[in-house]
Short mmCIF file of C-alpha atoms in Angstrom, two decimals:
data_model
loop_
_atom_site.label_atom_id
_atom_site.label_comp_id
_atom_site.label_asym_id
_atom_site.label_seq_id
_atom_site.Cartn_x
_atom_site.Cartn_y
_atom_site.Cartn_z
CA MET V 1 0.15 0.09 -0.01
CA SER V 2 1.50 3.20 -1.29
CA ALA V 3 1.42 6.33 1.29
CA GLU V 4 -1.33 8.13 -0.92
CA ALA V 5 -3.41 4.75 -0.94
CA THR V 6 -6.31 4.13 1.63
CA MET V 7 -8.74 1.46 2.49
CA THR V 8 -12.30 2.66 1.81
CA TYR V 9 -15.57 1.61 3.90
CA GLY V 10 -16.95 -1.65 2.17
CA ALA V 11 -13.37 -2.45 0.64
CA LEU V 12 -12.93 -6.13 -0.04
CA VAL V 13 -9.70 -7.73 1.52
CA GLY V 14 -8.13 -10.78 1.22
CA GLY V 15 -10.00 -12.19 -2.49
CA GLY V 16 -13.63 -11.13 -0.33
CA ARG V 17 -12.72 -12.39 2.59
CA PHE V 18 -12.61 -9.41 4.74
CA ARG V 19 -15.15 -6.63 4.49
CA VAL V 20 -13.29 -2.91 5.45
CA LEU V 21 -16.16 -1.27 8.07
CA GLY V 22 -13.61 1.59 9.12
CA LYS V 23 -9.93 3.12 10.05
CA LEU V 24 -9.00 2.16 13.62
CA GLY V 25 -5.21 3.89 13.28
CA LYS V 26 -1.96 3.93 11.74
CA GLY V 27 1.45 2.96 13.07
CA ALA V 28 5.30 3.06 11.83
CA MET V 29 5.01 -0.06 9.60
CA GLY V 30 0.99 -0.06 8.13
CA ALA V 31 -2.42 1.05 9.13
CA VAL V 32 -5.21 -0.71 11.32
CA TYR V 33 -8.55 -0.94 10.22
CA ARG V 34 -11.76 -2.55 11.36
CA ALA V 35 -13.27 -4.95 9.50
CA ARG V 36 -16.00 -8.08 9.43
CA GLN V 37 -14.77 -11.61 8.36
CA GLU V 38 -17.91 -12.06 5.48
CA ALA V 39 -17.93 -16.32 6.31
CA THR V 40 -18.40 -15.87 9.93
CA GLY V 41 -19.65 -12.26 10.55
CA GLN V 42 -17.13 -11.75 13.18
CA GLU V 43 -15.65 -8.55 13.50
CA VAL V 44 -11.36 -8.62 13.13
CA ALA V 45 -8.65 -5.94 12.97
CA ILE V 46 -6.72 -6.01 9.45
CA LYS V 47 -3.40 -4.62 9.60
CA VAL V 48 -1.50 -3.66 6.46
CA MET V 49 1.82 -3.62 6.07
CA ALA V 50 3.33 -1.06 3.64
CA VAL V 51 5.78 -3.49 1.08
CA GLY V 52 8.69 -1.56 -0.75
CA GLY V 53 12.01 -0.56 -1.26
CA GLU V 54 15.26 -2.62 -1.19
CA GLU V 55 13.99 -4.73 1.75
CA ALA V 56 11.02 -6.00 0.20
CA ASP V 57 11.58 -9.39 -0.65
CA SER V 58 13.43 -9.84 2.89
CA LEU V 59 10.02 -8.13 4.40
CA VAL V 60 8.09 -10.61 2.48
CA GLN V 61 9.90 -13.64 3.76
CA ARG V 62 10.00 -12.53 7.03
CA PHE V 63 6.42 -11.50 7.25
CA GLU V 64 5.18 -14.85 5.91
CA GLN V 65 7.71 -17.10 8.41
CA GLU V 66 6.59 -15.25 11.56
CA ALA V 67 2.49 -15.15 10.46
CA LYS V 68 2.88 -19.20 9.68
CA VAL V 69 4.30 -19.22 13.48
CA LEU V 70 1.92 -16.76 14.78
CA ALA V 71 -0.94 -18.75 13.40
CA THR V 72 0.29 -21.59 15.71
CA LEU V 73 0.14 -19.88 19.25
CA ARG V 74 -2.76 -20.60 21.54
CA SER V 75 -1.73 -18.65 24.31
CA THR V 76 -4.65 -16.65 26.12
CA ASN V 77 -2.15 -13.82 26.25
CA THR V 78 -1.44 -13.46 22.67
CA VAL V 79 -3.41 -11.68 20.23
CA ARG V 80 -5.18 -14.27 18.05
CA MET V 81 -4.41 -14.03 14.32
CA ILE V 82 -7.01 -15.08 11.88
CA ASP V 83 -5.60 -14.77 9.03
CA PHE V 84 -3.22 -13.48 6.61
CA GLY V 85 -1.90 -12.72 3.05
CA ARG V 86 -1.87 -10.19 0.38
CA THR V 87 -4.12 -6.97 -0.66
CA GLU V 88 -5.47 -6.52 -4.22
CA ASP V 89 -2.92 -3.89 -3.83
CA GLY V 90 0.17 -6.34 -3.14
CA ASP V 91 0.55 -5.45 0.17
CA LEU V 92 0.85 -7.44 3.27
CA PHE V 93 -2.03 -7.89 5.78
CA MET V 94 -3.15 -9.73 8.82
CA ALA V 95 -6.54 -10.31 10.15
CA LEU V 96 -6.37 -10.40 13.90
CA GLU V 97 -8.55 -10.48 16.86
CA LEU V 98 -10.60 -7.30 17.63
CA LEU V 99 -9.59 -6.38 21.40
CA VAL V 100 -11.85 -4.06 23.38
CA GLY V 101 -9.96 -2.47 26.23
CA GLN V 102 -7.19 -0.11 26.42
CA PRO V 103 -3.09 -0.22 25.61
CA LEU V 104 -0.84 -0.32 29.03
CA ASP V 105 0.74 3.06 28.07
CA VAL V 106 -2.94 5.07 27.70
CA VAL V 107 -3.23 3.58 31.40
CA LEU V 108 0.15 4.52 32.57
CA ARG V 109 0.20 7.62 30.64
CA ASP V 110 -3.24 8.59 33.10
CA LEU V 111 -1.76 7.01 36.31
CA GLY V 112 1.42 9.86 35.72
CA ARG V 113 3.85 9.02 38.03
CA THR V 114 1.57 7.66 40.58
CA GLY V 115 1.92 4.33 38.45
CA THR V 116 0.70 0.60 39.67
CA ALA V 117 1.03 -1.16 42.86
CA MET V 118 3.60 -3.83 42.94
CA THR V 119 1.10 -6.63 42.53
CA GLU V 120 -0.77 -5.29 39.27
CA ALA V 121 2.96 -5.00 37.70
CA CYS V 122 3.36 -8.59 38.41
CA SER V 123 0.26 -9.38 37.37
CA VAL V 124 0.84 -7.80 33.90
CA ALA V 125 4.27 -9.23 33.68
CA MET V 126 3.19 -12.73 34.45
CA GLN V 127 0.61 -12.61 31.51
CA VAL V 128 3.29 -11.12 29.37
CA LEU V 129 5.48 -14.31 30.10
CA ARG V 130 2.45 -16.76 29.28
CA SER V 131 2.77 -15.40 26.08
CA LEU V 132 6.58 -15.28 25.56
CA ALA V 133 6.62 -18.80 27.09
CA GLU V 134 4.69 -20.24 24.00
CA ALA V 135 6.14 -17.99 21.61
CA HIS V 136 9.95 -18.27 22.38
CA GLY V 137 9.23 -22.14 22.52
CA LYS V 138 8.36 -21.82 18.91
CA GLY V 139 11.47 -19.60 17.70
CA LEU V 140 9.61 -16.49 17.97
CA VAL V 141 11.12 -13.36 19.50
CA HIS V 142 9.32 -10.31 19.76
CA ARG V 143 11.97 -7.67 20.11
CA ASP V 144 9.66 -4.71 20.72
CA LEU V 145 7.85 -5.21 24.11
CA LYS V 146 6.69 -2.15 25.60
CA PRO V 147 3.39 -1.06 27.29
CA GLY V 148 1.89 0.33 24.10
CA ASN V 149 2.05 -3.23 22.77
CA LEU V 150 0.41 -4.71 25.55
CA PHE V 151 -3.13 -4.53 25.41
CA LEU V 152 -5.33 -4.85 29.11
CA VAL V 153 -8.52 -6.09 27.67
CA ASP V 154 -11.75 -5.71 29.51
CA GLU V 155 -13.89 -8.66 29.70
CA GLY V 156 -16.34 -7.46 31.54
CA LEU V 157 -15.26 -10.02 34.35
CA GLY V 158 -13.13 -6.96 36.53
CA ASP V 159 -10.11 -8.90 35.78
CA PRO V 160 -8.40 -7.34 32.69
CA VAL V 161 -6.60 -9.94 30.50
CA VAL V 162 -2.90 -8.65 29.11
CA LYS V 163 -2.79 -9.19 25.12
CA VAL V 164 0.71 -9.23 23.47
CA LEU V 165 0.26 -7.15 20.34
CA ASP V 166 2.45 -6.63 17.13
CA PHE V 167 4.87 -9.12 16.46
CA GLY V 168 5.59 -7.02 13.32
CA ILE V 169 9.40 -6.71 13.70
CA ALA V 170 9.91 -10.09 15.83
CA ARG V 171 12.15 -12.36 14.38
CA VAL V 172 12.46 -16.02 14.10
CA ALA V 173 15.33 -17.69 15.56
CA GLU V 174 17.96 -18.98 13.37
CA SER V 175 16.08 -17.76 10.45
CA GLY V 176 18.60 -15.53 9.14
CA LEU V 177 16.61 -12.74 7.82
CA THR V 178 17.91 -10.04 10.39
CA SER V 179 21.26 -9.29 9.95
CA ALA V 180 24.34 -7.80 11.96
CA GLY V 181 23.86 -3.81 11.92
CA GLN V 182 20.12 -3.75 11.84
CA MET V 183 18.48 -1.87 15.03
CA LEU V 184 15.28 -3.10 15.65
CA GLY V 185 13.02 -2.23 18.43
CA THR V 186 11.76 0.98 20.30
CA PRO V 187 14.51 2.82 22.24
CA THR V 188 13.21 3.15 25.43
CA TYR V 189 12.78 -0.20 26.14
CA MET V 190 15.76 -1.82 23.89
CA SER V 191 17.94 -4.49 25.06
CA PRO V 192 21.91 -3.52 24.83
CA GLU V 193 22.34 -6.53 22.49
CA GLN V 194 19.94 -4.80 20.32
CA TRP V 195 21.16 -1.40 20.56
CA GLN V 196 24.86 -2.73 19.65
CA ALA V 197 22.64 -4.60 16.37
CA GLN V 198 24.08 -7.78 17.47
CA GLY V 199 23.03 -10.50 15.09
CA LYS V 200 22.32 -13.05 17.68
CA THR V 201 19.87 -10.75 19.65
CA ASP V 202 17.51 -14.05 21.19
CA HIS V 203 14.82 -14.26 23.48
CA ARG V 204 16.47 -12.78 26.72
CA ALA V 205 16.31 -9.44 24.79
CA ASP V 206 12.52 -9.61 25.27
CA LEU V 207 12.96 -10.29 29.13
CA TYR V 208 15.13 -6.93 29.76
CA SER V 209 12.39 -5.23 27.60
CA LEU V 210 9.73 -6.66 29.97
CA GLY V 211 12.20 -5.62 32.97
CA CYS V 212 12.08 -1.92 31.55
CA VAL V 213 8.25 -2.45 31.64
CA MET V 214 7.91 -3.27 35.01
CA TYR V 215 10.11 -0.09 36.46
CA CYS V 216 7.76 2.16 34.30
CA CYS V 217 4.46 0.78 35.99
CA VAL V 218 5.35 0.86 39.31
CA THR V 219 7.40 4.42 38.90
CA GLY V 220 5.28 6.07 35.97
CA GLN V 221 8.45 6.45 33.68
CA PRO V 222 10.90 4.13 32.23
CA PRO V 223 13.94 3.53 33.88
CA TYR V 224 16.51 5.71 31.60
CA LEU V 225 15.01 8.62 29.69
CA ALA V 226 15.45 9.89 26.75
CA ASN V 227 15.64 13.58 27.33
CA GLY V 228 18.41 14.02 25.64
CA PRO V 229 20.44 12.87 21.98
CA VAL V 230 19.56 9.27 21.38
CA PHE V 231 23.27 8.45 22.01
CA GLN V 232 23.27 9.08 25.60
CA LEU V 233 20.14 6.62 25.95
CA MET V 234 21.97 3.82 24.15
CA SER V 235 24.97 4.57 26.95
CA ALA V 236 22.74 4.14 29.67
CA HIS V 237 21.29 0.94 28.47
CA LEU V 238 24.69 -0.13 27.88
CA GLN V 239 26.47 1.00 30.95
CA ALA V 240 24.48 2.77 33.30
CA PRO V 241 23.97 0.98 36.93
CA ILE V 242 20.40 -0.38 36.57
CA PRO V 243 17.95 2.19 38.80
CA ASP V 244 16.49 1.58 41.98
CA PRO V 245 12.21 1.41 41.42
CA ARG V 246 12.13 2.25 45.11
CA ALA V 247 13.62 5.60 44.57
CA LEU V 248 10.71 6.87 42.44
CA ALA V 249 7.78 4.32 42.98
CA LYS V 250 4.97 5.90 45.28
CA HIS V 251 3.57 2.28 46.38
CA PRO V 252 5.35 0.07 48.50
CA LEU V 253 7.99 -2.31 46.71
CA SER V 254 9.77 -5.44 48.18
CA ASP V 255 13.04 -6.44 47.86
CA GLY V 256 12.18 -9.54 45.56
CA PHE V 257 10.24 -7.51 43.38
CA VAL V 258 13.37 -5.25 42.89
CA HIS V 259 15.79 -8.00 42.41
CA ILE V 260 13.53 -9.80 39.82
CA VAL V 261 13.46 -6.33 37.59
CA ARG V 262 17.16 -6.21 38.17
CA THR V 263 17.54 -9.58 36.70
CA ALA V 264 15.61 -9.09 34.29
CA MET V 265 17.62 -6.18 33.38
CA ALA V 266 21.32 -7.50 33.69
CA LYS V 267 23.39 -5.91 31.37
CA ASP V 268 24.76 -9.69 30.13
CA PRO V 269 21.94 -11.52 28.84
CA GLY V 270 23.83 -14.50 30.53
CA GLN V 271 22.99 -13.02 34.35
CA ARG V 272 19.40 -12.49 33.41
CA PHE V 273 16.29 -15.58 33.54
CA ALA V 274 17.26 -18.61 31.74
CA ASP V 275 13.82 -17.83 29.92
CA ALA V 276 10.20 -16.89 30.11
CA LYS V 277 9.45 -19.77 32.30
CA ALA V 278 12.07 -19.23 34.63
CA MET V 279 11.08 -15.38 35.26
CA ARG V 280 7.28 -16.03 35.57
CA GLU V 281 7.91 -18.96 38.19
CA ALA V 282 9.84 -16.21 40.38
CA LEU V 283 7.10 -13.71 40.08
CA GLN V 284 4.38 -16.47 41.24
CA ALA V 285 6.69 -17.15 44.16
CA LEU V 286 6.98 -13.77 44.83
CA VAL V 287 3.41 -13.07 45.24
CA GLY V 288 2.01 -16.41 46.66
CA GLY V 289 0.80 -17.44 43.54
CA ALA V 290 -2.10 -15.32 43.76
CA TRP V 291 -1.69 -13.24 40.58
CA ALA V 292 -4.61 -14.57 38.53
CA GLY V 293 -7.00 -12.91 40.47
CA THR V 294 -5.19 -9.48 41.12
CA PRO V 295 -6.85 -6.66 38.84
CA VAL V 296 -5.00 -4.09 36.94
CA SER V 297 -6.87 -0.78 36.93
CA LEU V 298 -8.74 0.29 34.08
CA ALA V 299 -10.09 2.98 36.10
CA HIS V 300 -6.84 4.93 36.58
CA ARG V 301 -6.77 4.43 40.70
CA ALA V 302 -3.98 1.23 40.78
CA ALA V 303 -3.50 2.05 44.66
CA ASP V 304 -7.09 0.62 45.06
CA ALA V 305 -7.73 -1.63 42.67
CA VAL V 306 -5.94 -5.04 44.54
CA GLN V 307 -5.42 -5.95 47.86
CA THR V 308 -1.76 -6.71 48.44
CA PRO V 309 -1.01 -10.40 49.13
CA THR V 310 0.47 -11.33 52.47
CA LEU V 311 1.62 -13.93 54.53
CA ASP V 312 0.60 -15.26 57.82
CA THR V 313 3.92 -14.05 59.40
CA ALA V 314 6.51 -11.74 58.35
CA THR V 315 9.91 -13.93 57.92
CA ARG V 316 13.13 -12.54 58.17
CA VAL V 317 15.61 -14.41 55.93
CA GLU V 318 18.88 -13.59 54.02
CA ALA V 319 18.41 -11.21 50.82
CA ARG V 320 20.08 -12.25 47.39
CA PRO V 321 22.62 -10.01 45.95
CA ASP V 322 21.35 -8.66 42.50
CA ALA V 323 23.02 -9.60 39.23
CA ALA V 324 25.51 -6.47 39.73
CA GLY V 325 26.87 -8.13 43.24
CA GLU V 326 25.17 -5.36 44.75
CA GLN V 327 23.04 -6.00 48.45
CA GLU V 328 19.80 -3.88 48.63
CA ASP V 329 19.17 -3.39 52.50
CA ARG V 330 16.30 -0.82 51.94
CA THR V 331 12.74 -2.53 52.70
CA ILE V 332 9.61 -0.30 52.42
CA ALA V 333 6.43 -2.72 52.59
CA LYS V 334 4.77 -3.61 55.90
CA PRO V 335 5.44 -6.54 58.07
CA ARG V 336 2.09 -8.28 56.84
CA GLU V 337 3.64 -7.85 53.03
CA ALA V 338 6.79 -9.44 53.14
CA PHE V 339 7.19 -11.36 50.35
CA GLU V 340 8.66 -15.00 49.50
CA ASP V 341 11.18 -15.22 46.81
CA ARG V 342 12.20 -19.30 45.12
CA THR V 343 13.57 -18.24 42.32
CA MET V 344 17.20 -19.70 42.61
CA ALA V 345 16.78 -23.43 41.55
CA THR V 346 19.13 -24.97 44.23
CA SER V 347 17.73 -23.55 47.27
CA ARG V 348 14.67 -21.55 48.66
CA HIS V 349 15.36 -17.39 49.17
CA ARG V 350 13.19 -15.17 50.75
CA PHE V 351 13.48 -11.36 51.30
CA PRO V 352 14.03 -9.46 54.51
CA SER V 353 10.89 -8.72 56.53
CA PRO V 354 10.28 -4.66 56.02
CA VAL V 355 11.05 -3.84 59.82
CA PRO V 356 14.03 -4.90 62.00
CA ASP V 357 13.38 -7.97 64.63
CA LEU V 358 12.17 -6.61 67.69
CA THR V 359 13.07 -10.17 69.32
CA LEU V 360 15.68 -9.47 71.90
CA ALA V 361 18.74 -12.04 71.93
CA ALA V 362 19.14 -13.39 75.40
CA THR V 363 21.95 -12.39 77.61
CA PRO V 364 24.10 -15.58 78.81
CA ARG V 365 23.30 -16.24 82.44
CA PRO V 366 26.05 -17.15 85.13
CA PRO V 367 25.88 -20.68 85.94
CA ALA V 368 23.41 -21.72 89.22
CA ARG V 369 24.12 -21.07 92.84
CA SER V 370 24.20 -24.52 94.76
CA THR V 371 22.63 -22.15 97.95
CA ALA V 372 19.27 -21.70 97.25
CA ASP V 373 18.80 -18.92 99.97
CA GLU V 374 21.42 -16.52 98.23
CA GLU V 375 19.74 -13.09 96.82
CA PRO V 376 21.21 -12.37 93.73
CA VAL V 377 23.36 -8.94 94.16
CA VAL V 378 21.85 -5.95 91.78
CA ALA V 379 24.31 -3.65 90.35
CA PRO V 380 23.87 -0.43 91.20
CA ALA V 381 23.18 2.48 89.17
CA ARG V 382 26.15 5.01 87.99
CA GLY V 383 25.02 8.05 89.25
CA ALA V 384 25.27 6.67 93.08
CA PRO V 385 29.05 5.75 93.41
CA ARG V 386 29.59 7.14 97.06
CA ALA V 387 26.52 5.57 98.29
CA LEU V 388 27.53 2.05 96.80
CA LEU V 389 31.14 2.77 98.75
CA ALA V 390 29.32 3.61 102.08
CA VAL V 391 27.48 0.20 101.47
CA VAL V 392 30.31 -1.87 101.17
CA ALA V 393 32.21 -0.35 104.21
CA CYS V 394 29.18 -0.72 106.53
CA ALA V 395 29.06 -4.26 105.67
CA LEU V 396 32.59 -5.06 105.84
CA VAL V 397 32.51 -3.31 109.47
CA ALA V 398 29.68 -5.34 110.48
CA ALA V 399 30.98 -8.48 109.68
CA ALA V 400 34.47 -7.77 111.72
CA ALA V 401 32.38 -6.88 114.56
CA TRP V 402 30.69 -9.79 114.48
CA TRP V 403 33.71 -11.81 113.77
CA VAL V 404 35.57 -10.18 116.88
CA LEU V 405 32.71 -10.76 119.37
CA GLY V 406 32.08 -14.33 118.28
CA ARG V 407 35.42 -15.29 118.97
CA LYS V 408 36.00 -13.51 122.41
CA ALA V 409 39.50 -12.36 121.43
CA PRO V 410 40.72 -9.44 119.54
CA ALA V 411 41.99 -10.41 116.17
CA PRO V 412 43.71 -7.91 113.69
CA VAL V 413 41.48 -6.63 111.15
CA ALA V 414 42.67 -5.85 107.93
CA PRO V 415 42.03 -2.61 106.17
CA ALA V 416 39.39 -2.51 104.13
CA SER V 417 39.19 -1.35 100.37
CA PRO V 418 36.33 -1.02 98.57
CA ALA V 419 35.62 -4.40 96.05
CA PRO V 420 36.03 -3.13 92.59
CA VAL V 421 32.57 -3.03 90.46
CA ALA V 422 32.31 -4.69 87.67
CA PRO V 423 30.06 -3.23 84.63
CA ALA V 424 27.88 -6.34 84.96
CA ALA V 425 26.01 -7.42 87.83
CA GLN V 426 28.24 -9.80 89.90
CA PRO V 427 28.52 -11.03 93.56
CA ILE V 428 31.03 -8.83 95.97
CA ALA V 429 33.36 -10.83 97.80
CA ALA V 430 34.85 -9.49 100.98
CA PRO V 431 38.58 -9.79 101.56
CA ALA V 432 40.45 -13.06 101.32
CA GLU V 433 42.03 -12.79 105.06
CA ALA V 434 38.12 -12.74 106.56
CA PRO V 435 35.45 -14.77 105.06
CA ALA V 436 31.89 -12.75 104.20
CA PRO V 437 29.28 -14.54 105.68
CA PRO V 438 25.74 -13.11 105.19
CA VAL V 439 25.26 -10.17 107.50
CA ALA V 440 22.65 -11.48 109.79
CA ALA V 441 21.98 -11.88 113.65
CA PRO V 442 24.47 -14.49 115.54
CA ALA V 443 23.13 -17.89 115.92
CA GLU V 444 23.75 -17.65 120.20
CA PRO V 445 23.72 -13.76 122.10
CA PRO V 446 27.06 -12.88 122.67
CA PRO V 447 28.26 -13.18 126.37
CA ALA V 448 28.13 -10.47 128.61
#
């Protein structure tokens, strides 16, 4: 279809299989029309892709190969392809299911910097990963995941279904149809290997883009902003540290959520999740498997849309460092909002509860004494050292007097020196020359 050509109301497409009812919009690679399938009467979306230029043959070959793969996808989270072929003008067309709802970028735009709740971002991501797991399993890499290509379908049941759209620049792995030097994708969400135009871009590029989408969901903006020249954005994706979404998020985020986002966004594809299934399992473990009933706010009130899943008790355990080797200690969630993360294949990992553990460590006690009636000696307050010395001196004098009277003979009394006061509570001993019995009345009255 040429730039000037249009498809008018009532026009037939695909040898009369579809009738155009109106125009829905226009994208970078063509226009989208509302149409009716003549055989069944169902309404569909017809995407028409212009063919021309030096790469026309390559485009047609890629389109036909990908269309055949798309036709085999059955995930409820992938827009369903009904038919494909050539228009009467020789352009490519694809008939897709007609969706009712809103694209995620519109929802995020209306929410502004408030963003979605963490559980909403997890719900969106897990549904996207269901779509990607099937597509990746058949060798199809999307390469342009972004909020605008994620459509929230309102089925009237309260829980929108996320549909992945626009595999228009996707490539079939190992097909050789995308050569090195071709940079395809949306810059704000492109993986480092896409920026470098590496011919070996694989399914892990989609996981990077999804990590960027998750960051955008909870913060209201992409992890790296495109305010300056495009090379600055490229440099950020290639070299800049992965930002912590908690610095901008208006809703509590757990350490587990941040860890998943950072793992997905690792610069090195080898440091990301192995595949879509592994990332989805990590998210399911994070929210306790309750994602399916977590609605995404189409009324632009993300904070009121869901209740954050909770565990029965807050669990405090060691957090796993992120892929870059950094350790995050900050926790925002409330005690009953501690989440469990079991992303490791060989061990179960949880993340710290959001408040310090208030259980005091028990101080070791001295061994039990054999004398049952002995009273413990309590360490005095620091503010009264003179009173303490007076009490000690009196006790020593009384003990010495009792000893002299009980023996009926004068005995030398060693000079009394105060016993040293230890910082911890310890018994106070009498001088070595004279045993220190308890201060009490003598057993027999002294002789007159």
